[in-house]
Amino acid sequence: MYGDTRVIRRLARTMQEQGEEIRAEADRLVGLADAVPWEGWAAHAMRLRAAERATVLRRTACAHVEAAVALERHAAEVDRLTALIAAVEARVRALIAEARERLADLARRALDGIPGLPVDPLDHRLDRFVPPPPGHRDWLDVDLPGVWR
């Protein structure tokens, strides 16, 4: 499957940390604005503006955290599909090896003069199967009897 989950998870941690830093900066901005000792119309306007900016910063922080959660979900799905691909690949390779062994055994018996041995058409199909590259997502589309997903 595609994507290095260590890199994806590292990016998720970075996004999470940035979200926390942005949220802390919003809190700091409001705290600084509230701590200003002067009063009056200008002070009130400044505090309102700081509160508006803090709201925008908090929305940005939430977006960072949501992105981090989505990245974690993506990494988990990549891990799940990678494991599934590996399982399908191992099963198909085992089926191919078994089919080739049966075909080789039939060939040996035929050479020994044992006539009329039945050949399973699936063994021929498995023998001619061209597998996708190792770890490729096309393993998820392999349609052979005995392959579970």
XYZ file of C-alpha atoms in Angstrom:
149
model
C 0.000 0.000 0.000
C 1.099 3.553 -0.398
C 2.319 5.909 2.286
C 4.888 5.500 5.004
C 2.778 5.398 8.154
C 5.698 6.557 10.318
C 5.896 9.739 8.218
C 2.112 10.130 8.247
C 1.974 9.725 12.021
C 4.868 12.148 12.501
C 2.950 14.708 10.429
C -0.160 14.019 12.522
C 1.810 14.677 15.729
C 3.165 17.897 14.230
C -0.344 19.039 13.271
C -1.609 18.172 16.765
C 1.245 20.106 18.409
C 0.700 23.096 16.134
C -2.988 23.061 16.992
C -2.138 23.109 20.698
C 0.377 25.932 20.171
C -2.156 27.995 18.204
C -4.808 27.450 20.881
C -2.304 28.500 23.577
C -1.448 31.596 21.537
C -5.161 32.481 21.365
C -5.430 32.128 25.134
C -2.279 34.221 25.595
C -3.648 36.946 23.295
C -6.907 37.171 25.262
C -5.010 37.134 28.552
C -2.717 39.962 27.438
C -5.646 42.001 26.160
C -7.571 41.512 29.394
C -4.500 42.487 31.429
C -4.205 45.909 29.811
C -4.843 48.374 32.632
C -6.470 51.150 30.619
C -10.187 51.617 30.236
C -12.420 53.330 27.779
C -13.725 52.972 24.261
C -10.298 52.193 22.712
C -9.514 49.562 25.361
C -12.895 47.933 24.812
C -12.388 47.929 21.017
C -8.928 46.413 21.448
C -10.275 43.644 23.686
C -13.080 42.911 21.211
C -10.572 42.736 18.359
C -8.308 40.442 20.405
C -11.301 38.195 21.203
C -12.240 38.052 17.485
C -8.665 37.128 16.534
C -8.597 34.527 19.314
C -11.785 32.966 17.917
C -10.176 32.707 14.484
C -7.021 31.246 16.034
C -9.070 28.655 17.919
C -10.866 27.661 14.712
C -7.470 27.267 13.074
C -6.297 25.186 16.024
C -9.367 22.948 15.676
C -8.636 22.520 11.964
C -5.104 21.410 12.821
C -6.374 18.900 15.371
C -9.006 17.590 12.922
C -6.286 17.199 10.279
C -4.158 15.293 12.792
C -7.058 12.937 13.548
C -7.670 12.408 9.820
C -3.990 11.649 9.259
C -4.014 9.123 12.103
C -7.114 7.498 10.604
C -5.397 7.377 7.211
C -2.268 5.797 8.718
C -4.385 3.148 10.437
C -6.165 2.376 7.156
C -2.850 2.149 5.297
C -1.590 -0.276 7.967
C -4.791 -2.330 7.715
C -4.641 -2.534 3.927
C -0.920 -3.283 3.943
C -1.570 -6.231 6.262
C -4.475 -7.388 4.093
C -2.325 -7.166 0.953
C 0.402 -9.193 2.647
C -2.114 -11.855 3.706
C -3.653 -12.123 0.219
C -0.211 -12.190 -1.380
C 0.987 -14.964 0.958
C -2.194 -17.000 0.364
C -1.966 -16.671 -3.431
C 1.737 -17.526 -3.477
C 1.011 -20.607 -1.342
C -1.818 -21.654 -3.697
C 0.501 -21.218 -6.694
C 3.256 -23.251 -5.047
C 0.796 -26.040 -4.174
C -0.641 -26.072 -7.709
C 2.819 -26.205 -9.267
C 3.781 -29.053 -6.960
C 0.650 -30.999 -7.980
C 1.384 -30.326 -11.672
C 4.994 -31.419 -11.244
C 3.808 -34.575 -9.466
C 1.406 -35.308 -12.336
C 4.232 -34.799 -14.825
C 6.478 -37.194 -12.869
C 3.715 -39.799 -12.737
C 3.069 -39.418 -16.467
C 6.779 -39.998 -17.111
C 6.531 -43.106 -14.941
C 3.772 -44.356 -17.246
C 0.763 -43.822 -15.003
C -1.964 -42.860 -17.533
C -5.129 -40.800 -17.217
C -4.444 -38.706 -14.177
C -6.976 -35.876 -13.808
C -5.674 -32.341 -13.954
C -7.448 -29.641 -11.993
C -8.080 -26.655 -14.324
C -7.506 -24.360 -11.345
C -3.952 -25.698 -11.079
C -3.312 -24.607 -14.667
C -4.872 -21.237 -13.947
C -2.690 -20.792 -10.864
C 0.409 -21.905 -12.785
C -0.210 -19.228 -15.439
C -1.185 -16.505 -12.957
C 0.986 -13.394 -13.219
C 1.051 -11.834 -9.762
C 1.166 -8.101 -9.118
C 4.394 -6.679 -7.703
C 4.992 -7.460 -4.026
C 2.949 -5.226 -1.739
C 1.002 -3.642 -4.615
C -2.619 -2.725 -4.047
C -3.642 -4.866 -7.057
C -3.366 -7.863 -4.706
C -6.700 -6.685 -3.282
C -8.320 -7.359 -6.685
C -6.979 -10.894 -7.178
C -9.955 -13.114 -7.977
C -8.962 -16.712 -7.421
C -10.831 -19.476 -5.580
C -9.421 -19.972 -2.116
C -8.357 -16.339 -1.727
C -10.137 -14.692 1.155
C -10.319 -11.008 1.956
